[in-house]
Amino acid sequence: MRNLIFILIVFAGIGFGSCTKDRKCDALSVTAPQEEVDAVAQYLDKNNITATKDAQGFFYTIEASGSGDRPKSCSNVTVTYTGKLTNGTVIDDKYSKQSISFDLGDLIVGWRAGIPLIAKGGRVTLYLPPSLAYGDKPTGPIPANSILIFTIDLLKINN
């Protein structure tokens, strides 16, 4: 009897945990305000960058599409990446050569929506308006209301 109760508790915990995770991942209905979308578009035009606009308001270029399955917005993935500001300042290149794994559901909306555009072996550059990145709060070397540029290589989909 004790074993049955333990098994039920374990499965209930797994069920509740996955529900919480699913709710977090469903938060992809966020869209950037038009003025932020326009600011990203102006940056791209000024720098002669051709990128595709996503319905959520970020822009992207797929440099390599990869092959196989694409991750979901809640997948655990392994990537390398570099992040920059529009003035060229590198804000994060710690994982440009060394990989890191994480759950997409724990990340900024722009990554949750952008990484699933490619499959394993793919590379994407994301041009994220502030509301799909870190918004109006400064974060480390990132000033408030910054447009961010991330070049991401998807090495592996872990689940």
Coordinates of N, CA and C in Angstrom, one line a residue:
M1 N 0.8 -1.2 0.0 CA 0.0 0.0 0.0 C 0.9 1.3 0.0
R2 N 1.9 1.2 0.8 CA 2.8 2.4 0.9 C 3.4 2.7 -0.5
N3 N 3.8 1.6 -1.2 CA 4.5 1.8 -2.5 C 3.5 2.4 -3.5
L4 N 2.2 2.0 -3.4 CA 1.2 2.6 -4.3 C 1.0 4.0 -4.0
I5 N 1.0 4.4 -2.7 CA 0.8 5.8 -2.4 C 2.0 6.6 -2.9
F6 N 3.2 6.1 -2.7 CA 4.4 6.8 -3.2 C 4.4 7.0 -4.7
I7 N 4.0 5.9 -5.4 CA 3.9 6.0 -6.9 C 2.9 7.1 -7.3
L8 N 1.8 7.1 -6.6 CA 0.7 8.1 -6.9 C 1.2 9.5 -6.7
I9 N 2.0 9.7 -5.6 CA 2.5 11.0 -5.3 C 3.5 11.4 -6.3
V10 N 4.4 10.5 -6.7 CA 5.4 10.8 -7.7 C 4.7 11.3 -9.0
F11 N 3.7 10.5 -9.5 CA 3.1 10.8 -10.8 C 2.3 12.1 -10.6
A12 N 1.7 12.3 -9.5 CA 1.0 13.6 -9.3 C 1.9 14.8 -9.4
G13 N 3.1 14.6 -8.8 CA 4.1 15.7 -8.8 C 4.6 15.9 -10.2
I14 N 4.8 14.9 -11.0 CA 5.2 15.0 -12.4 C 4.1 15.7 -13.1
G15 N 2.9 15.3 -12.9 CA 1.7 16.0 -13.6 C 1.6 17.5 -13.3
F16 N 1.7 17.8 -12.0 CA 1.6 19.2 -11.6 C 2.8 20.0 -12.1
G17 N 4.0 19.4 -12.1 CA 5.1 20.1 -12.6 C 5.0 20.4 -14.1
S18 N 4.5 19.5 -14.8 CA 4.4 19.7 -16.3 C 3.3 20.7 -16.6
C19 N 2.3 20.8 -15.8 CA 1.3 21.8 -16.0 C 1.8 23.2 -15.8
T20 N 2.6 23.4 -14.7 CA 3.2 24.6 -14.5 C 4.1 25.0 -15.6
K21 N 4.9 24.1 -16.1 CA 5.9 24.4 -17.1 C 5.1 24.7 -18.4
D22 N 4.0 24.0 -18.7 CA 3.2 24.3 -19.9 C 2.7 25.7 -19.9
R23 N 2.2 26.1 -18.7 CA 1.6 27.5 -18.6 C 2.7 28.5 -18.9
K24 N 3.9 28.3 -18.3 CA 4.9 29.2 -18.5 C 5.3 29.3 -20.0
C25 N 5.2 28.2 -20.7 CA 5.6 28.2 -22.1 C 4.5 28.7 -23.0
D26 N 3.3 28.7 -22.5 CA 2.2 29.3 -23.3 C 2.2 30.8 -23.4
A27 N 3.1 31.4 -22.7 CA 3.2 32.9 -22.6 C 3.8 33.5 -23.9
L28 N 3.7 32.8 -25.0 CA 4.3 33.3 -26.2 C 3.3 34.2 -27.0
S29 N 2.2 34.6 -26.4 CA 1.3 35.5 -27.0 C 1.7 37.0 -26.9
V30 N 2.8 37.2 -26.2 CA 3.3 38.6 -26.1 C 3.8 39.1 -27.4
T31 N 3.4 40.3 -27.7 CA 3.9 41.0 -28.9 C 4.5 42.3 -28.6
A32 N 5.4 42.7 -29.3 CA 6.1 44.0 -29.1 C 5.2 45.1 -29.6
P33 N 5.3 46.3 -28.9 CA 4.5 47.5 -29.3 C 5.1 48.0 -30.7
Q34 N 4.3 48.6 -31.5 CA 4.7 49.0 -32.8 C 5.9 49.9 -32.8
E35 N 6.0 50.8 -31.8 CA 7.2 51.7 -31.8 C 8.5 50.9 -31.6
E36 N 8.5 49.8 -30.9 CA 9.7 49.0 -30.7 C 10.0 48.3 -32.0
V37 N 8.9 47.7 -32.6 CA 9.1 47.0 -33.9 C 9.7 48.0 -35.0
D38 N 9.2 49.2 -35.0 CA 9.7 50.2 -35.9 C 11.2 50.6 -35.6
A39 N 11.5 50.6 -34.4 CA 12.9 50.9 -34.0 C 13.9 49.8 -34.5
V40 N 13.4 48.6 -34.3 CA 14.3 47.4 -34.8 C 14.4 47.5 -36.4
A41 N 13.2 47.8 -37.0 CA 13.2 47.9 -38.5 C 14.1 49.0 -39.0
Q42 N 14.2 50.1 -38.3 CA 15.0 51.2 -38.6 C 16.5 50.8 -38.5
Y43 N 16.8 50.1 -37.4 CA 18.2 49.6 -37.2 C 18.6 48.7 -38.4
L44 N 17.7 47.8 -38.7 CA 18.0 46.9 -39.8 C 18.2 47.6 -41.1
D45 N 17.3 48.6 -41.4 CA 17.4 49.4 -42.7 C 18.7 50.2 -42.7
K46 N 19.0 50.8 -41.6 CA 20.2 51.7 -41.5 C 21.5 50.8 -41.7
N47 N 21.5 49.6 -41.3 CA 22.7 48.7 -41.4 C 22.6 47.7 -42.6
N48 N 21.6 48.0 -43.5 CA 21.4 47.1 -44.7 C 21.4 45.6 -44.3
I49 N 20.6 45.3 -43.3 CA 20.4 43.9 -42.9 C 19.0 43.5 -43.3
T50 N 19.0 42.4 -44.0 CA 17.8 41.8 -44.5 C 17.3 40.7 -43.4
A51 N 16.2 40.9 -42.9 CA 15.7 40.0 -41.8 C 14.2 39.8 -42.0
T52 N 13.7 38.7 -41.5 CA 12.3 38.4 -41.6 C 11.6 38.8 -40.3
K53 N 10.4 39.4 -40.4 CA 9.7 39.9 -39.2 C 8.8 38.8 -38.8
D54 N 8.8 38.5 -37.5 CA 7.9 37.5 -36.9 C 6.7 38.3 -36.4
A55 N 5.6 37.6 -36.3 CA 4.3 38.2 -35.9 C 4.4 38.8 -34.5
Q56 N 5.3 38.3 -33.7 CA 5.4 38.8 -32.3 C 6.2 40.2 -32.3
G57 N 6.8 40.5 -33.4 CA 7.5 41.8 -33.4 C 9.0 41.7 -33.4
F58 N 9.6 40.6 -33.4 CA 11.1 40.5 -33.5 C 11.4 40.2 -35.0
F59 N 12.7 40.3 -35.3 CA 13.2 40.0 -36.6 C 14.2 38.9 -36.5
Y60 N 14.4 38.2 -37.6 CA 15.4 37.1 -37.5 C 16.0 36.8 -38.9
T61 N 17.2 36.3 -38.9 CA 17.8 35.7 -40.1 C 18.2 34.3 -39.8
I62 N 17.8 33.4 -40.6 CA 18.3 32.0 -40.4 C 19.5 31.8 -41.3
E63 N 20.6 31.6 -40.7 CA 21.8 31.4 -41.5 C 22.1 30.0 -41.8
A64 N 21.5 29.1 -41.0 CA 21.5 27.6 -41.3 C 20.3 27.1 -40.6
S65 N 19.5 26.3 -41.4 CA 18.2 25.9 -40.8 C 18.4 24.6 -39.9
G66 N 19.5 23.9 -40.1 CA 19.6 22.7 -39.3 C 18.8 21.6 -39.9
S67 N 18.8 20.4 -39.3 CA 18.0 19.3 -39.8 C 17.3 18.5 -38.7
G68 N 16.3 17.9 -39.0 CA 15.5 17.1 -38.0 C 14.4 17.9 -37.3
D69 N 14.1 17.5 -36.1 CA 13.0 18.1 -35.4 C 13.5 19.5 -34.9
R70 N 12.5 20.4 -34.7 CA 12.8 21.7 -34.1 C 12.4 21.6 -32.6
P71 N 13.0 22.4 -31.8 CA 12.6 22.4 -30.4 C 11.2 23.1 -30.2
K72 N 10.6 22.8 -29.1 CA 9.4 23.5 -28.8 C 9.7 24.7 -27.8
S73 N 8.8 25.6 -27.6 CA 9.1 26.7 -26.7 C 9.5 26.3 -25.3
C74 N 9.2 25.0 -24.9 CA 9.6 24.5 -23.6 C 10.7 23.5 -23.6
S75 N 11.3 23.3 -24.7 CA 12.3 22.2 -24.8 C 13.6 22.6 -24.0
N76 N 14.3 21.6 -23.6 CA 15.7 21.9 -23.1 C 16.6 21.7 -24.2
V77 N 17.5 22.7 -24.4 CA 18.4 22.8 -25.6 C 19.8 23.1 -25.1
T78 N 20.7 22.7 -26.0 CA 22.1 23.1 -25.8 C 22.5 24.0 -27.0
V79 N 23.1 25.1 -26.6 CA 23.4 26.2 -27.6 C 24.8 26.8 -27.3
T80 N 25.3 27.5 -28.3 CA 26.3 28.5 -28.1 C 25.7 29.8 -28.7
Y81 N 26.2 30.9 -28.1 CA 25.6 32.2 -28.6 C 26.4 33.4 -28.2
T82 N 26.2 34.5 -28.9 CA 26.8 35.8 -28.6 C 25.7 36.8 -28.6
G83 N 25.7 37.7 -27.6 CA 24.7 38.8 -27.6 C 25.4 40.1 -27.7
K84 N 24.7 41.0 -28.4 CA 25.2 42.4 -28.7 C 24.1 43.4 -28.5
L85 N 24.6 44.6 -28.3 CA 23.7 45.8 -28.4 C 23.8 46.3 -29.9
T86 N 22.9 47.2 -30.2 CA 22.9 47.7 -31.6 C 24.2 48.6 -31.9
N87 N 24.8 49.0 -30.9 CA 26.1 49.8 -31.1 C 27.3 48.9 -31.3
G88 N 27.1 47.6 -31.2 CA 28.2 46.6 -31.4 C 28.8 46.1 -30.1
T89 N 28.4 46.7 -29.0 CA 28.9 46.3 -27.7 C 28.5 44.8 -27.4
V90 N 29.5 44.0 -27.2 CA 29.2 42.6 -26.8 C 28.7 42.6 -25.4
I91 N 27.5 42.0 -25.2 CA 27.0 42.0 -23.8 C 27.1 40.6 -23.2
D92 N 27.3 39.6 -24.1 CA 27.5 38.2 -23.6 C 28.1 37.3 -24.6
D93 N 29.4 36.9 -24.4 CA 30.0 36.0 -25.3 C 30.6 34.8 -24.5
K94 N 30.2 34.7 -23.3 CA 30.8 33.6 -22.4 C 30.5 32.3 -23.0
Y95 N 29.4 32.1 -23.7 CA 29.0 30.8 -24.3 C 29.1 30.9 -25.8
S96 N 30.1 31.6 -26.4 CA 30.3 31.7 -27.8 C 31.0 30.4 -28.3
K97 N 31.9 29.9 -27.4 CA 32.7 28.7 -27.8 C 32.3 27.5 -26.9
Q98 N 31.9 27.8 -25.7 CA 31.5 26.8 -24.7 C 30.0 26.7 -24.7
S99 N 29.5 25.5 -24.8 CA 28.0 25.3 -24.9 C 27.4 25.4 -23.5
I100 N 26.1 25.7 -23.5 CA 25.2 25.8 -22.3 C 23.9 25.2 -22.6
S101 N 23.3 24.5 -21.6 CA 22.0 23.9 -21.8 C 21.0 24.6 -20.9
F102 N 19.8 24.8 -21.3 CA 18.7 25.3 -20.5 C 17.4 25.0 -21.1
D103 N 16.3 25.2 -20.2 CA 15.0 25.1 -20.7 C 14.5 26.4 -21.3
L104 N 14.0 26.4 -22.5 CA 13.6 27.6 -23.2 C 12.5 28.3 -22.4
G105 N 11.7 27.5 -21.7 CA 10.6 28.1 -20.9 C 11.1 29.1 -19.8
D106 N 12.3 29.0 -19.5 CA 12.9 29.9 -18.4 C 13.5 31.1 -19.0
L107 N 13.5 31.3 -20.3 CA 14.2 32.4 -20.9 C 13.3 33.5 -21.4
I108 N 13.9 34.6 -21.9 CA 13.2 35.7 -22.5 C 12.3 35.2 -23.7
V109 N 11.2 35.9 -23.9 CA 10.2 35.6 -24.9 C 10.9 35.5 -26.3
G110 N 11.8 36.4 -26.6 CA 12.4 36.4 -27.9 C 13.2 35.1 -28.2
W111 N 13.8 34.5 -27.2 CA 14.5 33.2 -27.3 C 13.5 32.1 -27.4
R112 N 12.5 32.1 -26.6 CA 11.5 31.0 -26.7 C 10.8 31.0 -28.0
A113 N 10.6 32.1 -28.7 CA 10.0 32.1 -30.0 C 11.0 32.0 -31.1
G114 N 12.2 32.4 -30.9 CA 13.2 32.4 -32.0 C 14.0 31.1 -32.2
I115 N 14.4 30.5 -31.1 CA 15.1 29.2 -31.2 C 14.3 28.1 -31.9
P116 N 13.0 28.0 -31.7 CA 12.3 27.0 -32.4 C 12.2 27.2 -33.9
L117 N 12.7 28.3 -34.4 CA 12.7 28.5 -35.9 C 13.7 27.6 -36.6
I118 N 14.7 27.1 -35.8 CA 15.7 26.2 -36.4 C 15.7 24.9 -35.8
A119 N 16.4 23.9 -36.5 CA 16.6 22.6 -36.0 C 18.0 22.4 -35.5
K120 N 18.3 21.2 -35.0 CA 19.7 20.9 -34.5 C 20.7 21.2 -35.7
G121 N 21.7 21.9 -35.3 CA 22.7 22.2 -36.3 C 22.5 23.6 -37.0
G122 N 21.4 24.2 -36.6 CA 21.0 25.5 -37.2 C 21.6 26.7 -36.5
R123 N 21.6 27.8 -37.2 CA 22.0 29.1 -36.7 C 21.1 30.2 -37.0
V124 N 20.7 31.0 -36.0 CA 19.7 32.1 -36.2 C 20.3 33.3 -35.5
T125 N 20.0 34.4 -36.2 CA 20.3 35.7 -35.5 C 19.0 36.4 -35.2
L126 N 18.8 36.7 -34.0 CA 17.5 37.3 -33.5 C 17.8 38.8 -33.2
Y127 N 16.9 39.7 -33.7 CA 16.9 41.1 -33.4 C 15.7 41.4 -32.6
L128 N 15.9 41.5 -31.3 CA 14.8 41.5 -30.3 C 14.5 42.9 -29.8
P129 N 13.2 43.4 -29.9 CA 12.8 44.6 -29.3 C 12.8 44.4 -27.8
P130 N 12.9 45.5 -27.0 CA 13.0 45.4 -25.6 C 11.9 44.6 -24.9
S131 N 10.7 44.7 -25.3 CA 9.6 44.0 -24.6 C 9.7 42.5 -24.8
L132 N 10.5 42.0 -25.8 CA 10.7 40.6 -26.0 C 12.1 40.1 -25.5
A133 N 12.8 41.1 -24.8 CA 14.1 40.8 -24.2 C 14.0 41.1 -22.7
Y134 N 14.7 42.2 -22.3 CA 14.7 42.5 -20.9 C 13.9 43.8 -20.5
G135 N 13.2 44.3 -21.5 CA 12.3 45.4 -21.2 C 12.9 46.7 -20.7
D136 N 12.2 47.3 -19.7 CA 12.7 48.6 -19.2 C 13.5 48.5 -18.0
K137 N 14.0 47.3 -17.7 CA 14.9 47.1 -16.5 C 16.3 46.9 -17.0
P138 N 17.3 47.7 -16.5 CA 18.7 47.3 -16.8 C 19.1 46.0 -16.2
T139 N 19.8 45.2 -17.0 CA 20.2 43.9 -16.5 C 21.7 43.7 -16.8
G140 N 22.5 43.8 -15.8 CA 24.0 43.7 -16.0 C 24.4 44.7 -17.0
P141 N 25.1 44.3 -18.0 CA 25.6 45.3 -19.0 C 24.6 45.8 -20.0
I142 N 23.3 45.4 -19.8 CA 22.3 45.7 -20.8 C 21.5 46.9 -20.3
P143 N 21.5 48.1 -20.9 CA 20.7 49.2 -20.5 C 19.2 48.9 -20.7
A144 N 18.4 49.6 -19.9 CA 17.0 49.5 -20.1 C 16.6 49.9 -21.5
N145 N 15.5 49.2 -22.0 CA 14.9 49.4 -23.3 C 15.9 49.2 -24.4
S146 N 16.7 48.2 -24.3 CA 17.7 47.9 -25.4 C 17.2 46.9 -26.4
I147 N 17.5 47.2 -27.7 CA 17.3 46.2 -28.7 C 18.5 45.3 -28.6
L148 N 18.2 44.0 -28.6 CA 19.3 43.1 -28.5 C 19.5 42.2 -29.7
I149 N 20.7 41.8 -30.0 CA 21.0 41.0 -31.2 C 21.7 39.7 -30.7
F150 N 21.1 38.6 -30.9 CA 21.7 37.3 -30.5 C 22.0 36.4 -31.7
T151 N 23.2 35.9 -31.8 CA 23.5 34.9 -32.8 C 23.6 33.6 -32.0
I152 N 22.7 32.6 -32.4 CA 22.6 31.4 -31.6 C 22.8 30.2 -32.5
D153 N 23.6 29.3 -32.1 CA 23.8 28.0 -32.7 C 23.1 26.9 -31.9
L154 N 22.2 26.2 -32.5 CA 21.4 25.1 -31.8 C 22.2 23.8 -31.9
L155 N 22.9 23.4 -30.9 CA 23.7 22.2 -31.0 C 22.9 20.9 -30.7
K156 N 21.9 21.0 -29.8 CA 21.2 19.8 -29.5 C 19.9 20.1 -28.8
I157 N 18.9 19.3 -29.1 CA 17.6 19.3 -28.4 C 17.6 18.2 -27.4
N158 N 17.6 18.5 -26.1 CA 17.7 17.5 -25.1 C 16.4 16.8 -24.7
N159 N 15.3 17.5 -24.9 CA 14.0 16.9 -24.7 C 12.9 17.7 -25.3

